[in-house]
């Protein structure tokens, strides 16, 4: 096996887990945003969140940690020339990384802080 093919295979084994982690965190955050927009804040109990909101609470409260770690791991993989040449590997990772980056950017905006405050405080 020549070096570029071996290198792509070594990087390619990280793509599946990275895409899965990013999709899970982004889906949880989108679920949180939709639930926030569709729910009335007066009916959301302050002491104990209902069972339907726990995925949202986790995604909003600590979702930035796995998102940031997965972006830090994905960035060098995305920039590698052999990975960029293989669209089957590069495209899903690029799309989920862009969605994760967008989620992180939304988290630091005032609506993101309102969402955090509603779920976590």
Coordinates of N, CA, C and O in Angstrom, one line a residue:
X1 N 0.9 -1.2 0.0 CA 0.0 0.0 0.0 C 0.9 1.2 0.0 O 1.8 1.4 0.8
X2 N 0.7 2.1 -0.9 CA 1.5 3.3 -1.0 C 1.1 4.3 0.1 O 0.0 4.2 0.7
X3 N 1.9 5.3 0.4 CA 1.7 6.2 1.5 C 0.4 7.0 1.4 O -0.3 7.1 2.4
X4 N 0.1 7.7 0.3 CA -1.1 8.5 0.3 C -2.4 7.6 0.5 O -3.3 8.1 1.2
X5 N -2.5 6.4 0.0 CA -3.6 5.6 0.2 C -3.7 5.2 1.7 O -4.8 5.2 2.3
X6 N -2.6 4.8 2.3 CA -2.6 4.4 3.7 C -2.9 5.6 4.6 O -3.6 5.5 5.6
X7 N -2.5 6.8 4.2 CA -2.8 8.0 4.9 C -4.3 8.3 4.9 O -4.9 8.7 5.9
X8 N -4.9 8.2 3.7 CA -6.3 8.4 3.6 C -7.1 7.4 4.4 O -8.1 7.8 5.0
X9 N -6.7 6.2 4.4 CA -7.4 5.2 5.2 C -7.3 5.5 6.7 O -8.2 5.3 7.4
X10 N -6.1 6.0 7.1 CA -5.9 6.3 8.5 C -6.8 7.5 8.9 O -7.5 7.5 10.0
X11 N -6.9 8.5 8.0 CA -7.8 9.6 8.3 C -9.3 9.2 8.1 O -10.1 9.7 8.9
X12 N -9.6 8.4 7.2 CA -10.9 8.0 6.9 C -11.6 7.3 8.0 O -12.8 7.4 8.1
X13 N -10.9 6.6 8.8 CA -11.5 5.9 9.9 C -12.1 6.9 11.0 O -12.9 6.5 11.8
X14 N -11.6 8.1 11.0 CA -12.1 9.1 11.9 C -13.3 9.8 11.4 O -14.0 10.5 12.2
X15 N -13.6 9.7 10.1 CA -14.7 10.5 9.5 C -16.0 10.1 10.0 O -16.9 10.9 10.4
X16 N -16.3 8.8 10.1 CA -17.6 8.3 10.5 C -17.9 8.7 12.0 O -19.0 9.3 12.2
X17 N -17.0 8.5 12.9 CA -17.3 9.0 14.3 C -17.5 10.5 14.4 O -18.3 11.0 15.1
X18 N -16.6 11.2 13.7 CA -16.7 12.7 13.7 C -18.1 13.2 13.1 O -18.7 14.0 13.7
X19 N -18.5 12.6 12.0 CA -19.8 13.0 11.4 C -20.9 12.6 12.4 O -21.8 13.4 12.6
X20 N -20.8 11.4 13.0 CA -21.9 11.0 13.9 C -22.0 11.9 15.1 O -23.1 12.3 15.5
X21 N -20.9 12.2 15.7 CA -20.9 13.1 16.9 C -21.4 14.5 16.5 O -22.3 15.0 17.2
X22 N -21.0 15.0 15.4 CA -21.4 16.4 15.0 C -22.9 16.4 14.7 O -23.6 17.3 15.1
X23 N -23.4 15.3 14.0 CA -24.8 15.2 13.7 C -25.6 15.1 15.0 O -26.7 15.8 15.1
X24 N -25.2 14.3 15.9 CA -25.9 14.2 17.2 C -26.0 15.5 17.9 O -27.1 15.8 18.4
X25 N -24.9 16.2 18.1 CA -24.9 17.4 18.8 C -25.8 18.5 18.1 O -26.6 19.2 18.7
X26 N -25.6 18.6 16.8 CA -26.4 19.6 16.0 C -27.9 19.3 16.1 O -28.7 20.2 16.2
X27 N -28.2 18.0 15.9 CA -29.6 17.6 16.0 C -30.2 17.9 17.4 O -31.4 18.4 17.5
X28 N -29.4 17.7 18.4 CA -29.9 18.0 19.8 C -30.1 19.5 19.9 O -31.1 19.9 20.6
X29 N -29.2 20.3 19.4 CA -29.4 21.7 19.5 C -30.6 22.3 18.7 O -31.3 23.1 19.1
X30 N -30.8 21.7 17.5 CA -31.9 22.1 16.7 C -33.2 21.7 17.4 O -34.2 22.4 17.4
X31 N -33.2 20.5 18.0 CA -34.4 20.0 18.7 C -34.6 21.0 19.9 O -35.8 21.4 20.1
X32 N -33.6 21.5 20.5 CA -33.8 22.5 21.6 C -34.4 23.8 21.1 O -35.2 24.3 21.7
X33 N -33.9 24.2 20.0 CA -34.4 25.5 19.4 C -35.8 25.4 19.0 O -36.6 26.3 19.3
X34 N -36.2 24.3 18.4 CA -37.6 24.1 18.0 C -38.5 23.9 19.2 O -39.6 24.5 19.2
X35 N -38.1 23.2 20.2 CA -38.9 23.0 21.4 C -39.0 24.4 22.1 O -40.1 24.7 22.6
X36 N -38.0 25.2 22.1 CA -38.0 26.5 22.7 C -39.0 27.4 22.0 O -39.9 28.1 22.6
X37 N -39.0 27.4 20.7 CA -39.9 28.2 19.9 C -41.3 27.7 20.0 O -42.3 28.5 19.9
X38 N -41.5 26.4 20.1 CA -42.9 25.8 20.1 C -43.5 25.8 21.5 O -44.7 25.5 21.6
X39 N -42.7 26.0 22.6 CA -43.3 25.8 23.9 C -43.5 27.2 24.5 O -42.9 28.2 24.1
X40 N -44.4 27.2 25.5 CA -44.7 28.4 26.2 C -43.8 28.4 27.5 O -43.8 27.4 28.3
X41 N -43.0 29.4 27.7 CA -42.1 29.4 28.8 C -42.8 29.3 30.2 O -42.2 28.8 31.1
X42 N -44.0 29.8 30.2 CA -44.7 29.7 31.5 C -45.0 28.3 31.9 O -45.2 28.0 33.1
X43 N -45.1 27.3 31.0 CA -45.4 26.0 31.3 C -44.1 25.1 31.5 O -44.2 23.9 31.7
X44 N -43.0 25.7 31.4 CA -41.7 24.9 31.6 C -41.4 25.0 33.0 O -41.1 26.1 33.6
X45 N -41.4 23.9 33.7 CA -41.1 23.9 35.2 C -39.6 24.4 35.4 O -38.7 23.9 34.8
X46 N -39.5 25.2 36.5 CA -38.2 25.7 36.8 C -37.3 24.7 37.5 O -36.1 24.7 37.3
X47 N -37.9 23.9 38.4 CA -37.0 23.0 39.2 C -36.6 21.7 38.4 O -35.5 21.3 38.5
X48 N -37.5 21.1 37.7 CA -37.1 19.9 37.0 C -37.6 19.9 35.6 O -38.8 19.8 35.4
X49 N -36.7 19.9 34.6 CA -37.2 19.9 33.3 C -37.9 18.6 32.9 O -37.6 17.5 33.5
X50 N -38.9 18.7 32.1 CA -39.7 17.4 31.7 C -38.8 16.5 30.9 O -37.7 16.9 30.4
X51 N -39.2 15.3 30.8 CA -38.4 14.2 30.2 C -38.0 14.6 28.7 O -37.0 14.2 28.2
X52 N -39.0 15.2 28.0 CA -38.7 15.5 26.6 C -37.6 16.5 26.4 O -37.0 16.6 25.3
X53 N -37.3 17.2 27.4 CA -36.3 18.3 27.3 C -34.9 17.9 27.6 O -33.9 18.7 27.4
X54 N -34.6 16.7 28.2 CA -33.3 16.3 28.6 C -32.3 16.3 27.4 O -31.2 16.8 27.6
X55 N -32.6 15.8 26.2 CA -31.7 15.9 25.1 C -31.3 17.3 24.8 O -30.2 17.7 24.5
X56 N -32.3 18.2 24.9 CA -32.1 19.6 24.6 C -31.2 20.3 25.7 O -30.3 21.0 25.4
X57 N -31.5 19.9 26.9 CA -30.7 20.5 28.1 C -29.2 20.1 27.9 O -28.3 20.9 28.1
X58 N -29.0 18.8 27.6 CA -27.6 18.3 27.4 C -27.0 19.0 26.2 O -25.8 19.5 26.3
X59 N -27.7 19.1 25.1 CA -27.1 19.8 23.9 C -26.8 21.2 24.1 O -25.8 21.7 23.7
X60 N -27.7 21.9 24.8 CA -27.5 23.3 25.0 C -26.5 23.6 26.1 O -25.6 24.5 26.1
X61 N -26.5 22.7 27.2 CA -25.6 23.0 28.3 C -24.2 22.6 28.1 O -23.3 23.3 28.5
X62 N -23.9 21.4 27.5 CA -22.5 21.0 27.3 C -22.2 20.6 25.9 O -21.2 20.0 25.6
X63 N -23.1 20.8 25.0 CA -22.9 20.4 23.6 C -21.7 21.1 22.9 O -21.2 20.6 21.9
X64 N -21.4 22.3 23.4 CA -20.2 23.0 22.8 C -18.9 22.3 23.0 O -18.0 22.4 22.2
X65 N -18.8 21.4 24.1 CA -17.6 20.7 24.3 C -17.3 19.7 23.3 O -16.2 19.7 22.6
X66 N -18.2 18.7 23.0 CA -17.9 17.7 22.0 C -17.9 18.4 20.6 O -17.2 18.0 19.7
X67 N -18.7 19.5 20.4 CA -18.7 20.2 19.1 C -17.3 20.8 18.9 O -16.7 20.7 17.8
X68 N -16.7 21.5 19.8 CA -15.4 22.1 19.7 C -14.3 21.1 19.5 O -13.4 21.3 18.7
X69 N -14.4 20.0 20.3 CA -13.4 19.0 20.1 C -13.4 18.3 18.7 O -12.4 18.1 18.1
X70 N -14.7 18.0 18.3 CA -14.8 17.4 17.0 C -14.4 18.3 15.8 O -13.8 17.9 14.9
X71 N -14.6 19.6 16.0 CA -14.1 20.6 15.0 C -12.6 20.6 15.0 O -11.9 20.7 13.9
X72 N -12.0 20.6 16.2 CA -10.5 20.6 16.3 C -9.9 19.4 15.6 O -8.8 19.5 15.0
X73 N -10.6 18.3 15.7 CA -10.1 17.0 15.1 C -10.4 17.0 13.6 O -9.5 16.5 12.8
X74 N -11.5 17.6 13.2 CA -11.9 17.5 11.8 C -11.1 18.5 11.0 O -10.9 18.2 9.8
X75 N -10.7 19.6 11.5 CA -10.0 20.6 10.7 C -8.8 20.1 10.0 O -8.7 20.3 8.8
X76 N -7.8 19.4 10.7 CA -6.7 18.9 9.9 C -7.1 17.9 8.9 O -6.4 17.8 7.8
X77 N -8.1 17.1 9.2 CA -8.5 16.1 8.3 C -9.1 16.7 7.0 O -8.8 16.3 5.9
X78 N -9.9 17.8 7.2 CA -10.5 18.5 6.1 C -9.4 19.2 5.2 O -9.6 19.3 4.0
X79 N -8.3 19.6 5.8 CA -7.3 20.3 5.1 C -6.3 19.4 4.4 O -5.5 19.9 3.5
X80 N -6.3 18.2 4.6 CA -5.4 17.2 4.0 C -5.7 17.1 2.5 O -6.9 16.9 2.2
X81 N -4.7 17.2 1.7 CA -5.0 17.1 0.2 C -5.6 15.8 -0.2 O -6.4 15.7 -1.1
X82 N -5.1 14.7 0.4 CA -5.7 13.4 0.0 C -7.1 13.2 0.4 O -7.9 12.6 -0.3
X83 N -7.5 13.8 1.5 CA -8.9 13.7 1.9 C -9.8 14.7 1.0 O -10.9 14.3 0.6
X84 N -9.2 15.8 0.7 CA -10.0 16.8 -0.2 C -10.2 16.2 -1.6 O -11.2 16.5 -2.2
X85 N -9.3 15.3 -2.0 CA -9.4 14.7 -3.3 C -10.5 13.6 -3.3 O -11.1 13.3 -4.4
X86 N -10.8 13.0 -2.2 CA -11.9 12.0 -2.1 C -13.2 12.6 -1.6 O -13.3 12.8 -0.4
X87 N -14.1 12.9 -2.5 CA -15.3 13.6 -2.1 C -16.2 12.8 -1.2 O -17.0 13.3 -0.4
X88 N -16.1 11.4 -1.2 CA -16.9 10.6 -0.4 C -16.6 10.7 1.1 O -17.4 10.5 2.0
X89 N -15.3 11.1 1.3 CA -14.9 11.3 2.7 C -15.0 12.8 3.1 O -15.5 13.1 4.2
X90 N -14.6 13.7 2.2 CA -14.6 15.1 2.5 C -16.0 15.7 2.6 O -16.2 16.5 3.5
X91 N -16.9 15.4 1.7 CA -18.2 16.1 1.7 C -19.0 15.9 3.0 O -19.4 16.9 3.6
X92 N -19.2 14.7 3.5 CA -20.0 14.6 4.7 C -19.3 15.3 5.9 O -20.0 15.9 6.7
X93 N -18.0 15.2 6.0 CA -17.3 15.8 7.1 C -17.4 17.3 7.0 O -17.5 18.0 8.0
X94 N -17.2 17.9 5.8 CA -17.3 19.3 5.6 C -18.7 19.8 5.9 O -18.8 20.9 6.5
X95 N -19.7 19.1 5.5 CA -21.1 19.6 5.7 C -21.4 19.6 7.2 O -22.0 20.6 7.8
X96 N -21.1 18.5 7.9 CA -21.4 18.4 9.3 C -20.5 19.4 10.1 O -21.0 20.0 11.1
X97 N -19.3 19.6 9.7 CA -18.4 20.6 10.4 C -18.9 22.0 10.2 O -18.9 22.8 11.1
X98 N -19.5 22.3 9.0 CA -20.1 23.6 8.8 C -21.3 23.8 9.7 O -21.5 24.9 10.3
X99 N -22.1 22.8 9.8 CA -23.3 22.9 10.6 C -22.9 23.0 12.1 O -23.5 23.8 12.9
X100 N -21.9 22.3 12.5 CA -21.4 22.4 13.9 C -20.8 23.8 14.2 O -21.1 24.4 15.2
X101 N -20.1 24.4 13.2 CA -19.5 25.7 13.4 C -20.7 26.7 13.4 O -20.6 27.6 14.3
X102 N -21.7 26.6 12.6 CA -22.9 27.5 12.7 C -23.6 27.4 14.0 O -24.0 28.4 14.6
X103 N -23.7 26.1 14.5 CA -24.3 26.0 15.8 C -23.5 26.7 16.9 O -24.1 27.4 17.8
X104 N -22.2 26.6 16.9 CA -21.4 27.2 17.9 C -21.5 28.8 17.7 O -21.5 29.5 18.8
X105 N -21.6 29.3 16.5 CA -21.7 30.7 16.3 C -23.1 31.2 16.9 O -23.2 32.2 17.5
X106 N -24.1 30.4 16.7 CA -25.5 30.7 17.2 C -25.4 30.7 18.7 O -26.1 31.5 19.4
X107 N -24.7 29.8 19.3 CA -24.6 29.7 20.8 C -24.1 31.0 21.4 O -24.4 31.2 22.6
X108 N -23.2 31.7 20.7 CA -22.6 32.9 21.4 C -23.4 34.2 21.0 O -23.0 35.3 21.4
X109 N -24.5 34.1 20.3 CA -25.4 35.2 20.0 C -26.4 35.4 21.1 O -26.6 34.5 21.9
X110 N -27.0 36.6 21.2 CA -28.1 36.8 22.2 C -29.2 35.7 22.1 O -29.6 35.2 23.2
X111 N -29.7 35.3 20.9 CA -30.7 34.2 21.0 C -30.2 32.9 21.5 O -30.9 32.2 22.2
X112 N -28.9 32.6 21.3 CA -28.3 31.4 21.8 C -28.2 31.5 23.3 O -28.4 30.5 24.0
X113 N -27.9 32.7 23.9 CA -27.8 32.9 25.3 C -29.2 32.8 25.9 O -29.4 32.2 27.0
X114 N -30.2 33.3 25.2 CA -31.6 33.1 25.7 C -32.0 31.6 25.8 O -32.6 31.2 26.7
X115 N -31.6 30.9 24.7 CA -31.9 29.5 24.7 C -31.2 28.8 25.9 O -31.7 27.9 26.6
X116 N -29.9 29.1 26.1 CA -29.1 28.5 27.2 C -29.8 28.9 28.5 O -30.0 28.0 29.4
X117 N -30.2 30.1 28.7 CA -30.8 30.5 30.0 C -32.1 29.8 30.2 O -32.4 29.4 31.3
X118 N -32.9 29.6 29.1 CA -34.2 28.9 29.3 C -34.0 27.4 29.7 O -34.8 26.9 30.5
X119 N -33.0 26.8 29.2 CA -32.8 25.3 29.5 C -32.0 25.1 30.7 O -32.2 24.1 31.4
X120 N -31.0 25.9 30.9 CA -30.0 25.5 31.9 C -30.2 26.2 33.2 O -29.9 25.7 34.3
X121 N -30.6 27.4 33.2 CA -30.7 28.2 34.5 C -31.9 27.8 35.4 O -32.6 27.0 35.1

